[in-house]
Amino acid sequence: MLGRESLPSSKHIKHITMAKPLSFPLAGAATLALTLALHTPASAYNTDDWFTGKVPAAQPKAAYDGAPVKLRFSSPNPAASLVPKLWGRGFEWLGKATHGKLVIEEFHGGTLHAAADGWRAVRSGVTEYATCYTSYEASGFPLHKAIEVPFVTPENPVVATRVIQELAPKYFAKEWQARGVLYGYTAVAGVSDVMSKKPIRKPEDLKGLRVIAQGFSPEAAAALGMVTLNIPFPEIYTALQQGVADAVIWVDPGFVPFKIYELAKYHTSLGLTAQHIDTCINRKAYQDLPAALKPTFAHFQQLMGHAVSQGIGVDFRAQAKDIYRQNGVTLITLSPEEKAAWVNALKPVQDKWVAEQKAAGVPADQLLADIRRLEAKYRNATPDELFKLTVEQPVSGLLPQ
């Protein structure tokens, strides 16, 4: 999960021109069908096109001429940080697409509730729509928390977001409903890497190191032989500076704004666990929406989830790598053999989690099999191709119609 302090401000973000869709190898009829569906040059578009109203396929399918509806959206994120900027553009699109009939009023910076209280605030009607982080919950989300188990989540954030969308009706939406709210979306903002004072290539390289790793499982830390430090985000830089910590496991939207690259001169791409942004919706507020607006609001969740994932996990990551290079950071990309060593070192942790969940009646093995199946299906798709899929083939069953 990305804490409110870890999100970069908009001053760190430059405009990104999306690359044209790339072709990728065919592997059977299913892949061929997916490739043909995604590759249509005449209708190619990206998230920026959507934000600016240039994607006709995303427009509402039903007209509504009744009274305007206003919903409150709340988050703990500072209003000037990256994610609220993305949300704001999405909400602006929604208002224009519905001709002012569905308006989202934004409340950021924890003005309506604290980061851990989104579920309660939405359920009780303090807000109708909000960030609701499963990472803060000690229980109640055994399936969704699979994405926080090492090497479960696809390393590509937009692929991971699409996979989670497709699996949500079967696995995750029910966990939201059990909390008395409806499922919005999960946007994977990144899959955690490590920045360190010395090169990290092998699991043994972490042995004995003092590593700042918020929410990292004790079992995984023990398997790697590292000492985890639970240090608040604003104090990470000082901890590295004073020699209290040797490394940090985090994501680029944390590394960059806190300038971790000034002290930790090695960045190893590991893809350990998902850092994600989750949202939920007040059940009554959704039920009370006019019938003509419900499909638009439901589809918007998937469009927004992809846009957030791409904006942070793809576009910002590209900028982060430039910042690292400019500041003398060595970027370490593991070979397949090196990556396999990490996966093997942490596989007992994953196996133990699966066994514990199965003993409790949770189909963790089925979930992992479905994640791997969809990861293989989408592995080579570009962000624009996945966004086109989200626009033209949204997942059904996430919200009642």
Tab-separated table of C-alpha atoms in Angstrom:
chain	number	residue	atom	x	y	z
A	1	MET	CA	0.000	0.000	0.000
A	2	LEU	CA	1.124	3.532	-0.700
A	3	GLY	CA	0.907	5.670	2.417
A	4	ARG	CA	-0.280	9.245	2.138
A	5	GLU	CA	3.236	10.531	2.804
A	6	SER	CA	4.760	8.400	0.041
A	7	LEU	CA	2.899	9.849	-2.902
A	8	PRO	CA	4.871	12.222	-5.135
A	9	SER	CA	3.630	15.712	-5.831
A	10	SER	CA	2.738	16.759	-9.349
A	11	LYS	CA	5.998	18.707	-9.682
A	12	HIS	CA	7.752	15.368	-10.159
A	13	ILE	CA	5.543	14.483	-13.129
A	14	LYS	CA	6.125	15.454	-16.742
A	15	HIS	CA	3.886	14.749	-19.703
A	16	ILE	CA	4.458	11.288	-21.117
A	17	THR	CA	3.793	10.560	-24.786
A	18	MET	CA	2.587	6.993	-24.975
A	19	ALA	CA	4.326	4.659	-27.391
A	20	LYS	CA	2.388	3.102	-30.258
A	21	PRO	CA	1.134	-0.424	-29.579
A	22	LEU	CA	3.745	-3.074	-30.217
A	23	SER	CA	3.081	-6.438	-31.756
A	24	PHE	CA	3.904	-9.483	-29.670
A	25	PRO	CA	4.464	-13.163	-30.397
A	26	LEU	CA	1.487	-15.408	-31.075
A	27	ALA	CA	0.945	-18.487	-28.957
A	28	GLY	CA	-2.216	-20.288	-29.887
A	29	ALA	CA	-5.743	-19.308	-30.841
A	30	ALA	CA	-6.494	-17.471	-27.603
A	31	THR	CA	-3.447	-15.246	-27.965
A	32	LEU	CA	-4.270	-14.654	-31.634
A	33	ALA	CA	-7.796	-13.551	-30.751
A	34	LEU	CA	-6.508	-11.225	-28.051
A	35	THR	CA	-3.886	-9.781	-30.395
A	36	LEU	CA	-6.405	-9.102	-33.150
A	37	ALA	CA	-8.765	-7.474	-30.652
A	38	LEU	CA	-6.061	-5.198	-29.294
A	39	HIS	CA	-4.294	-4.193	-32.505
A	40	THR	CA	-6.576	-1.838	-34.404
A	41	PRO	CA	-4.491	1.164	-35.519
A	42	ALA	CA	-7.476	3.209	-36.695
A	43	SER	CA	-8.927	3.235	-33.172
A	44	ALA	CA	-5.729	3.407	-31.124
A	45	TYR	CA	-5.931	5.698	-28.092
A	46	ASN	CA	-4.511	6.116	-24.602
A	47	THR	CA	-5.457	7.356	-21.156
A	48	ASP	CA	-4.671	10.964	-22.036
A	49	ASP	CA	-7.115	10.726	-24.925
A	50	TRP	CA	-9.713	9.434	-22.489
A	51	PHE	CA	-9.092	12.207	-19.972
A	52	THR	CA	-9.604	14.795	-22.724
A	53	GLY	CA	-12.796	13.246	-24.094
A	54	LYS	CA	-11.330	11.822	-27.306
A	55	VAL	CA	-12.431	8.198	-26.835
A	56	PRO	CA	-15.998	7.812	-28.163
A	57	ALA	CA	-16.094	4.147	-27.098
A	58	ALA	CA	-15.811	5.224	-23.453
A	59	GLN	CA	-18.800	7.583	-23.596
A	60	PRO	CA	-21.979	6.664	-21.688
A	61	LYS	CA	-24.290	4.377	-23.639
A	62	ALA	CA	-27.529	5.693	-22.100
A	63	ALA	CA	-28.735	9.286	-21.854
A	64	TYR	CA	-29.991	10.720	-18.569
A	65	ASP	CA	-31.940	13.963	-18.324
A	66	GLY	CA	-32.971	13.881	-14.673
A	67	ALA	CA	-31.652	15.882	-11.736
A	68	PRO	CA	-27.854	16.000	-11.231
A	69	VAL	CA	-26.334	13.556	-8.739
A	70	LYS	CA	-23.377	14.464	-6.556
A	71	LEU	CA	-21.176	11.927	-4.753
A	72	ARG	CA	-18.341	12.620	-2.320
A	73	PHE	CA	-14.976	10.962	-2.933
A	74	SER	CA	-12.419	11.042	-0.130
A	75	SER	CA	-8.825	9.992	0.411
A	76	PRO	CA	-5.953	10.610	2.843
A	77	ASN	CA	-3.663	11.720	-0.005
A	78	PRO	CA	-2.516	15.351	-0.117
A	79	ALA	CA	-4.475	17.176	-2.805
A	80	ALA	CA	-1.280	18.237	-4.609
A	81	SER	CA	0.121	14.703	-4.880
A	82	LEU	CA	0.067	12.599	-8.037
A	83	VAL	CA	-2.915	10.322	-7.457
A	84	PRO	CA	-5.442	13.107	-6.682
A	85	LYS	CA	-4.283	14.832	-9.870
A	86	LEU	CA	-5.159	11.680	-11.802
A	87	TRP	CA	-8.431	11.248	-9.938
A	88	GLY	CA	-9.316	14.863	-10.664
A	89	ARG	CA	-8.856	14.376	-14.387
A	90	GLY	CA	-11.010	11.250	-14.282
A	91	PHE	CA	-13.772	12.944	-12.307
A	92	GLU	CA	-13.690	15.870	-14.711
A	93	TRP	CA	-14.196	13.439	-17.602
A	94	LEU	CA	-17.101	11.796	-15.761
A	95	GLY	CA	-18.819	15.129	-15.213
A	96	LYS	CA	-18.445	16.164	-18.837
A	97	ALA	CA	-19.398	12.751	-20.217
A	98	THR	CA	-22.666	12.858	-18.268
A	99	HIS	CA	-23.268	16.546	-19.123
A	100	GLY	CA	-22.958	17.513	-15.481
A	101	LYS	CA	-25.415	14.870	-14.294
A	102	LEU	CA	-22.906	12.845	-12.241
A	103	VAL	CA	-20.512	15.018	-10.278
A	104	ILE	CA	-17.811	13.822	-7.877
A	105	GLU	CA	-16.903	16.212	-5.062
A	106	GLU	CA	-13.352	15.562	-3.849
A	107	PHE	CA	-12.118	15.600	-0.240
A	108	HIS	CA	-8.418	14.842	0.134
A	109	GLY	CA	-5.783	15.140	2.847
A	110	GLY	CA	-7.775	13.105	5.360
A	111	THR	CA	-10.440	15.795	5.769
A	112	LEU	CA	-13.255	13.219	6.078
A	113	HIS	CA	-11.393	10.223	7.485
A	114	ALA	CA	-7.954	8.820	8.244
A	115	ALA	CA	-6.168	6.445	5.871
A	116	ALA	CA	-7.259	3.346	7.792
A	117	ASP	CA	-10.878	4.451	8.201
A	118	GLY	CA	-12.129	4.465	4.615
A	119	TRP	CA	-14.214	1.324	5.081
A	120	ARG	CA	-16.047	2.684	8.107
A	121	ALA	CA	-16.517	6.126	6.548
A	122	VAL	CA	-18.076	4.687	3.389
A	123	ARG	CA	-20.204	2.164	5.247
A	124	SER	CA	-21.591	4.799	7.620
A	125	GLY	CA	-22.243	7.394	4.916
A	126	VAL	CA	-19.591	9.926	5.938
A	127	THR	CA	-18.551	9.651	2.289
A	128	GLU	CA	-20.048	7.792	-0.652
A	129	TYR	CA	-16.838	6.729	-2.366
A	130	ALA	CA	-13.299	6.504	-0.991
A	131	THR	CA	-9.922	4.820	-0.746
A	132	CYS	CA	-10.391	1.683	1.343
A	133	TYR	CA	-7.038	-0.009	1.856
A	134	THR	CA	-7.055	-3.739	2.565
A	135	SER	CA	-3.461	-3.388	3.767
A	136	TYR	CA	-4.689	-1.728	6.957
A	137	GLU	CA	-7.072	-4.582	7.752
A	138	ALA	CA	-5.824	-7.378	9.989
A	139	SER	CA	-8.534	-9.775	8.810
A	140	GLY	CA	-11.382	-10.137	6.369
A	141	PHE	CA	-9.477	-10.079	3.066
A	142	PRO	CA	-7.597	-13.384	2.813
A	143	LEU	CA	-7.944	-13.562	-0.969
A	144	HIS	CA	-7.172	-9.941	-1.798
A	145	LYS	CA	-4.116	-9.994	0.451
A	146	ALA	CA	-2.621	-12.603	-1.870
A	147	ILE	CA	-1.163	-9.700	-3.854
A	148	GLU	CA	0.989	-8.863	-0.817
A	149	VAL	CA	2.540	-12.338	-0.742
A	150	PRO	CA	6.010	-12.332	-2.373
A	151	PHE	CA	6.029	-12.934	-6.139
A	152	VAL	CA	2.278	-13.484	-6.472
A	153	THR	CA	1.482	-10.215	-8.263
A	154	PRO	CA	2.485	-9.773	-11.933
A	155	GLU	CA	5.469	-7.444	-12.100
A	156	ASN	CA	3.876	-5.157	-14.712
A	157	PRO	CA	1.455	-2.891	-12.779
A	158	VAL	CA	-1.112	-2.473	-15.578
A	159	VAL	CA	-1.116	-6.210	-16.258
A	160	ALA	CA	-1.599	-6.790	-12.531
A	161	THR	CA	-4.465	-4.294	-12.441
A	162	ARG	CA	-6.240	-5.985	-15.366
A	163	VAL	CA	-5.734	-9.427	-13.811
A	164	ILE	CA	-7.210	-8.234	-10.514
A	165	GLN	CA	-10.171	-6.656	-12.331
A	166	GLU	CA	-10.955	-9.906	-14.110
A	167	LEU	CA	-10.690	-11.952	-10.918
A	168	ALA	CA	-12.561	-9.538	-8.663
A	169	PRO	CA	-16.085	-10.876	-9.374
A	170	LYS	CA	-14.972	-14.399	-8.465
A	171	TYR	CA	-12.720	-13.645	-5.517
A	172	PHE	CA	-12.515	-10.061	-4.224
A	173	ALA	CA	-15.860	-8.282	-4.578
A	174	LYS	CA	-17.419	-10.626	-2.013
A	175	GLU	CA	-14.822	-9.563	0.558
A	176	TRP	CA	-15.862	-5.930	0.020
A	177	GLN	CA	-19.540	-6.839	0.336
A	178	ALA	CA	-18.835	-8.637	3.613
A	179	ARG	CA	-17.660	-5.249	4.939
A	180	GLY	CA	-20.960	-3.682	3.954
A	181	VAL	CA	-19.623	-1.794	0.916
A	182	LEU	CA	-19.274	-2.351	-2.835
A	183	TYR	CA	-16.079	-2.994	-4.779
A	184	GLY	CA	-14.611	-0.046	-6.669
A	185	TYR	CA	-11.215	-1.070	-8.011
A	186	THR	CA	-7.675	-2.016	-7.093
A	187	ALA	CA	-4.974	-0.095	-8.937
A	188	VAL	CA	-1.514	-1.616	-8.645
A	189	ALA	CA	0.838	1.356	-8.350
A	190	GLY	CA	3.992	-0.719	-8.403
A	191	VAL	CA	5.585	-3.967	-7.299
A	192	SER	CA	8.227	-3.345	-4.664
A	193	ASP	CA	11.954	-3.129	-5.391
A	194	VAL	CA	14.968	-2.431	-3.188
A	195	MET	CA	17.294	0.574	-2.982
A	196	SER	CA	20.467	-0.054	-1.035
A	197	LYS	CA	23.911	1.209	-0.129
A	198	LYS	CA	25.559	-1.851	-1.635
A	199	PRO	CA	24.649	-3.934	-4.717
A	200	ILE	CA	21.859	-6.463	-4.154
A	201	ARG	CA	21.674	-9.304	-6.674
A	202	LYS	CA	21.246	-12.495	-4.648
A	203	PRO	CA	18.963	-13.241	-1.684
A	204	GLU	CA	22.100	-13.756	0.396
A	205	ASP	CA	23.068	-10.130	-0.251
A	206	LEU	CA	20.287	-9.045	2.121
A	207	LYS	CA	21.416	-11.331	4.923
A	208	GLY	CA	22.127	-9.342	8.077
A	209	LEU	CA	21.144	-6.016	6.515
A	210	ARG	CA	18.822	-3.611	8.301
A	211	VAL	CA	16.022	-3.021	5.820
A	212	ILE	CA	13.135	-0.578	6.035
A	213	ALA	CA	10.170	-2.584	4.757
A	214	GLN	CA	6.711	-1.398	5.773
A	215	GLY	CA	4.277	-4.308	6.027
A	216	PHE	CA	6.824	-6.916	4.897
A	217	SER	CA	5.902	-10.325	6.247
A	218	PRO	CA	8.069	-11.637	9.115
A	219	GLU	CA	8.275	-15.025	7.358
A	220	ALA	CA	9.686	-13.439	4.199
A	221	ALA	CA	12.175	-11.385	6.204
A	222	ALA	CA	13.328	-14.513	8.046
A	223	ALA	CA	13.707	-16.416	4.761
A	224	LEU	CA	15.980	-13.664	3.454
A	225	GLY	CA	17.872	-13.325	6.738
A	226	MET	CA	17.327	-9.579	6.948
A	227	VAL	CA	16.355	-7.377	9.881
A	228	THR	CA	13.229	-5.350	9.116
A	229	LEU	CA	12.813	-1.832	10.457
A	230	ASN	CA	9.370	-0.245	10.810
A	231	ILE	CA	10.329	3.400	10.321
A	232	PRO	CA	7.747	6.074	9.335
A	233	PHE	CA	8.053	7.371	5.788
A	234	PRO	CA	9.245	10.889	6.698
A	235	GLU	CA	12.099	9.423	8.768
A	236	ILE	CA	13.483	7.018	6.135
A	237	TYR	CA	16.000	9.486	4.687
A	238	THR	CA	17.421	10.292	8.121
A	239	ALA	CA	17.624	6.596	9.021
A	240	LEU	CA	19.730	5.942	5.918
A	241	GLN	CA	21.809	9.070	6.492
A	242	GLN	CA	22.608	8.131	10.085
A	243	GLY	CA	23.422	4.519	9.281
A	244	VAL	CA	20.398	3.109	11.086
A	245	ALA	CA	19.258	1.401	7.864
A	246	ASP	CA	21.141	-0.198	4.972
A	247	ALA	CA	18.341	-0.557	2.433
A	248	VAL	CA	14.683	0.194	1.701
A	249	ILE	CA	12.070	-2.052	0.077
A	250	TRP	CA	9.535	0.268	-1.558
A	251	VAL	CA	8.329	1.573	-4.911
A	252	ASP	CA	9.378	4.486	-7.116
A	253	PRO	CA	6.566	6.819	-5.924
A	254	GLY	CA	8.197	6.482	-2.500
A	255	PHE	CA	11.870	6.439	-3.479
A	256	VAL	CA	11.719	9.583	-5.618
A	257	PRO	CA	9.866	12.205	-3.539
A	258	PHE	CA	11.838	11.215	-0.429
A	259	LYS	CA	15.100	11.376	-2.432
A	260	ILE	CA	16.255	7.948	-1.312
A	261	TYR	CA	18.509	7.955	-4.399
A	262	GLU	CA	20.775	10.531	-2.743
A	263	LEU	CA	21.910	7.977	-0.152
A	264	ALA	CA	21.144	4.535	-1.609
A	265	LYS	CA	23.041	4.307	-4.871
A	266	TYR	CA	21.807	0.894	-6.016
A	267	HIS	CA	18.290	0.107	-7.281
A	268	THR	CA	17.434	-3.567	-7.815
A	269	SER	CA	14.220	-4.414	-9.676
A	270	LEU	CA	12.762	-7.299	-7.681
A	271	GLY	CA	8.978	-7.150	-8.143
A	272	LEU	CA	8.344	-8.538	-4.676
A	273	THR	CA	4.873	-7.499	-3.501
A	274	ALA	CA	2.112	-5.241	-4.786
A	275	GLN	CA	1.744	-1.659	-3.627
A	276	HIS	CA	-1.900	-0.937	-4.343
A	277	ILE	CA	-4.688	1.602	-4.063
A	278	ASP	CA	-8.143	0.194	-3.277
A	279	THR	CA	-11.521	1.938	-3.392
A	280	CYS	CA	-14.990	1.145	-2.145
A	281	ILE	CA	-18.498	2.527	-2.692
A	282	ASN	CA	-21.427	3.096	-0.337
A	283	ARG	CA	-24.034	0.472	-1.084
A	284	LYS	CA	-27.087	2.744	-0.740
A	285	ALA	CA	-25.510	5.583	-2.723
A	286	TYR	CA	-24.934	3.214	-5.620
A	287	GLN	CA	-28.396	1.656	-5.363
A	288	ASP	CA	-29.940	5.146	-5.428
A	289	LEU	CA	-28.150	6.147	-8.641
A	290	PRO	CA	-30.529	6.556	-11.600
A	291	ALA	CA	-30.542	3.397	-13.730
A	292	ALA	CA	-29.085	5.280	-16.701
A	293	LEU	CA	-26.043	6.396	-14.670
A	294	LYS	CA	-25.164	3.079	-13.022
A	295	PRO	CA	-23.408	1.493	-16.041
A	296	THR	CA	-21.396	4.675	-16.602
A	297	PHE	CA	-20.280	4.847	-12.967
A	298	ALA	CA	-19.506	1.107	-12.942
A	299	HIS	CA	-17.387	1.290	-16.112
A	300	PHE	CA	-15.654	4.393	-14.776
A	301	GLN	CA	-14.186	2.321	-11.923
A	302	GLN	CA	-12.245	0.154	-14.356
A	303	LEU	CA	-11.134	3.081	-16.517
A	304	MET	CA	-9.928	4.989	-13.470
A	305	GLY	CA	-8.189	1.962	-12.001
A	306	HIS	CA	-6.159	1.497	-15.176
A	307	ALA	CA	-5.370	5.219	-15.450
A	308	VAL	CA	-4.053	5.347	-11.878
A	309	SER	CA	-1.977	2.199	-12.362
A	310	GLN	CA	-0.476	3.462	-15.598
A	311	GLY	CA	0.115	6.986	-14.331
A	312	ILE	CA	2.060	5.820	-11.307
A	313	GLY	CA	3.308	2.338	-12.110
A	314	VAL	CA	4.346	2.913	-15.737
A	315	ASP	CA	4.649	6.601	-16.647
A	316	PHE	CA	6.139	7.728	-13.334
A	317	ARG	CA	8.444	4.698	-13.196
A	318	ALA	CA	9.977	5.725	-16.540
A	319	GLN	CA	10.668	9.187	-15.150
A	320	ALA	CA	12.032	7.709	-11.920
A	321	LYS	CA	14.630	5.712	-13.819
A	322	ASP	CA	15.834	8.903	-15.498
A	323	ILE	CA	16.112	10.568	-12.093
A	324	TYR	CA	18.125	7.634	-10.745
A	325	ARG	CA	20.549	7.762	-13.658
A	326	GLN	CA	20.974	11.519	-13.321
A	327	ASN	CA	21.900	11.014	-9.669
A	328	GLY	CA	24.436	8.254	-10.192
A	329	VAL	CA	22.279	5.324	-9.139
A	330	THR	CA	23.222	1.929	-10.552
A	331	LEU	CA	20.109	0.218	-11.931
A	332	ILE	CA	20.303	-3.543	-11.452
A	333	THR	CA	18.090	-5.758	-13.584
A	334	LEU	CA	18.241	-9.398	-12.578
A	335	SER	CA	18.829	-12.130	-15.122
A	336	PRO	CA	16.179	-14.896	-15.307
A	337	GLU	CA	18.506	-17.154	-13.306
A	338	GLU	CA	19.057	-14.487	-10.639
A	339	LYS	CA	15.325	-13.787	-10.403
A	340	ALA	CA	14.633	-17.521	-10.048
A	341	ALA	CA	16.923	-17.623	-7.016
A	342	TRP	CA	14.755	-14.997	-5.290
A	343	VAL	CA	11.539	-16.783	-6.206
A	344	ASN	CA	12.916	-20.077	-4.893
A	345	ALA	CA	14.118	-18.475	-1.667
A	346	LEU	CA	10.645	-17.134	-0.939
A	347	LYS	CA	8.580	-20.000	-2.325
A	348	PRO	CA	8.292	-21.649	1.118
A	349	VAL	CA	6.620	-18.435	2.332
A	350	GLN	CA	4.125	-18.580	-0.530
A	351	ASP	CA	3.525	-22.313	-0.004
A	352	LYS	CA	2.921	-21.795	3.715
A	353	TRP	CA	0.406	-19.045	2.970
A	354	VAL	CA	-1.457	-21.255	0.488
A	355	ALA	CA	-1.564	-24.171	2.959
A	356	GLU	CA	-2.862	-21.957	5.773
A	357	GLN	CA	-5.573	-20.467	3.574
A	358	LYS	CA	-6.665	-23.847	2.222
A	359	ALA	CA	-6.907	-25.179	5.785
A	360	ALA	CA	-9.252	-22.264	6.519
A	361	GLY	CA	-11.386	-23.075	3.486
A	362	VAL	CA	-10.005	-20.268	1.298
A	363	PRO	CA	-9.286	-21.317	-2.341
A	364	ALA	CA	-5.814	-19.745	-2.427
A	365	ASP	CA	-4.432	-22.362	-4.818
A	366	GLN	CA	-7.220	-21.682	-7.323
A	367	LEU	CA	-6.613	-17.947	-7.061
A	368	LEU	CA	-2.876	-18.330	-7.742
A	369	ALA	CA	-3.597	-20.573	-10.730
A	370	ASP	CA	-5.983	-17.955	-12.145
A	371	ILE	CA	-3.447	-15.176	-11.604
A	372	ARG	CA	-0.779	-17.131	-13.466
A	373	ARG	CA	-3.171	-17.972	-16.315
A	374	LEU	CA	-4.160	-14.338	-16.868
A	375	GLU	CA	-0.607	-13.087	-16.387
A	376	ALA	CA	0.490	-15.335	-19.254
A	377	LYS	CA	-2.407	-14.076	-21.378
A	378	TYR	CA	-1.561	-10.384	-20.933
A	379	ARG	CA	2.181	-10.483	-20.274
A	380	ASN	CA	3.195	-8.866	-23.572
A	381	ALA	CA	0.335	-6.381	-23.918
A	382	THR	CA	1.240	-2.679	-23.842
A	383	PRO	CA	-0.481	-0.200	-21.485
A	384	ASP	CA	-2.418	1.280	-24.411
A	385	GLU	CA	-3.589	-2.153	-25.506
A	386	LEU	CA	-4.788	-2.988	-22.007
A	387	PHE	CA	-6.550	0.352	-21.735
A	388	LYS	CA	-8.303	-0.282	-25.055
A	389	LEU	CA	-9.395	-3.657	-23.676
A	390	THR	CA	-10.699	-1.942	-20.524
A	391	VAL	CA	-12.682	0.530	-22.636
A	392	GLU	CA	-14.114	-1.940	-25.114
A	393	GLN	CA	-14.295	-5.144	-23.069
A	394	PRO	CA	-14.871	-4.132	-19.434
A	395	VAL	CA	-15.202	-6.858	-16.827
A	396	SER	CA	-18.815	-7.632	-15.955
A	397	GLY	CA	-20.141	-8.452	-12.509
A	398	LEU	CA	-18.010	-6.028	-10.468
A	399	LEU	CA	-21.020	-3.923	-9.509
A	400	PRO	CA	-24.738	-4.765	-9.655
A	401	GLN	CA	-26.647	-3.163	-12.535
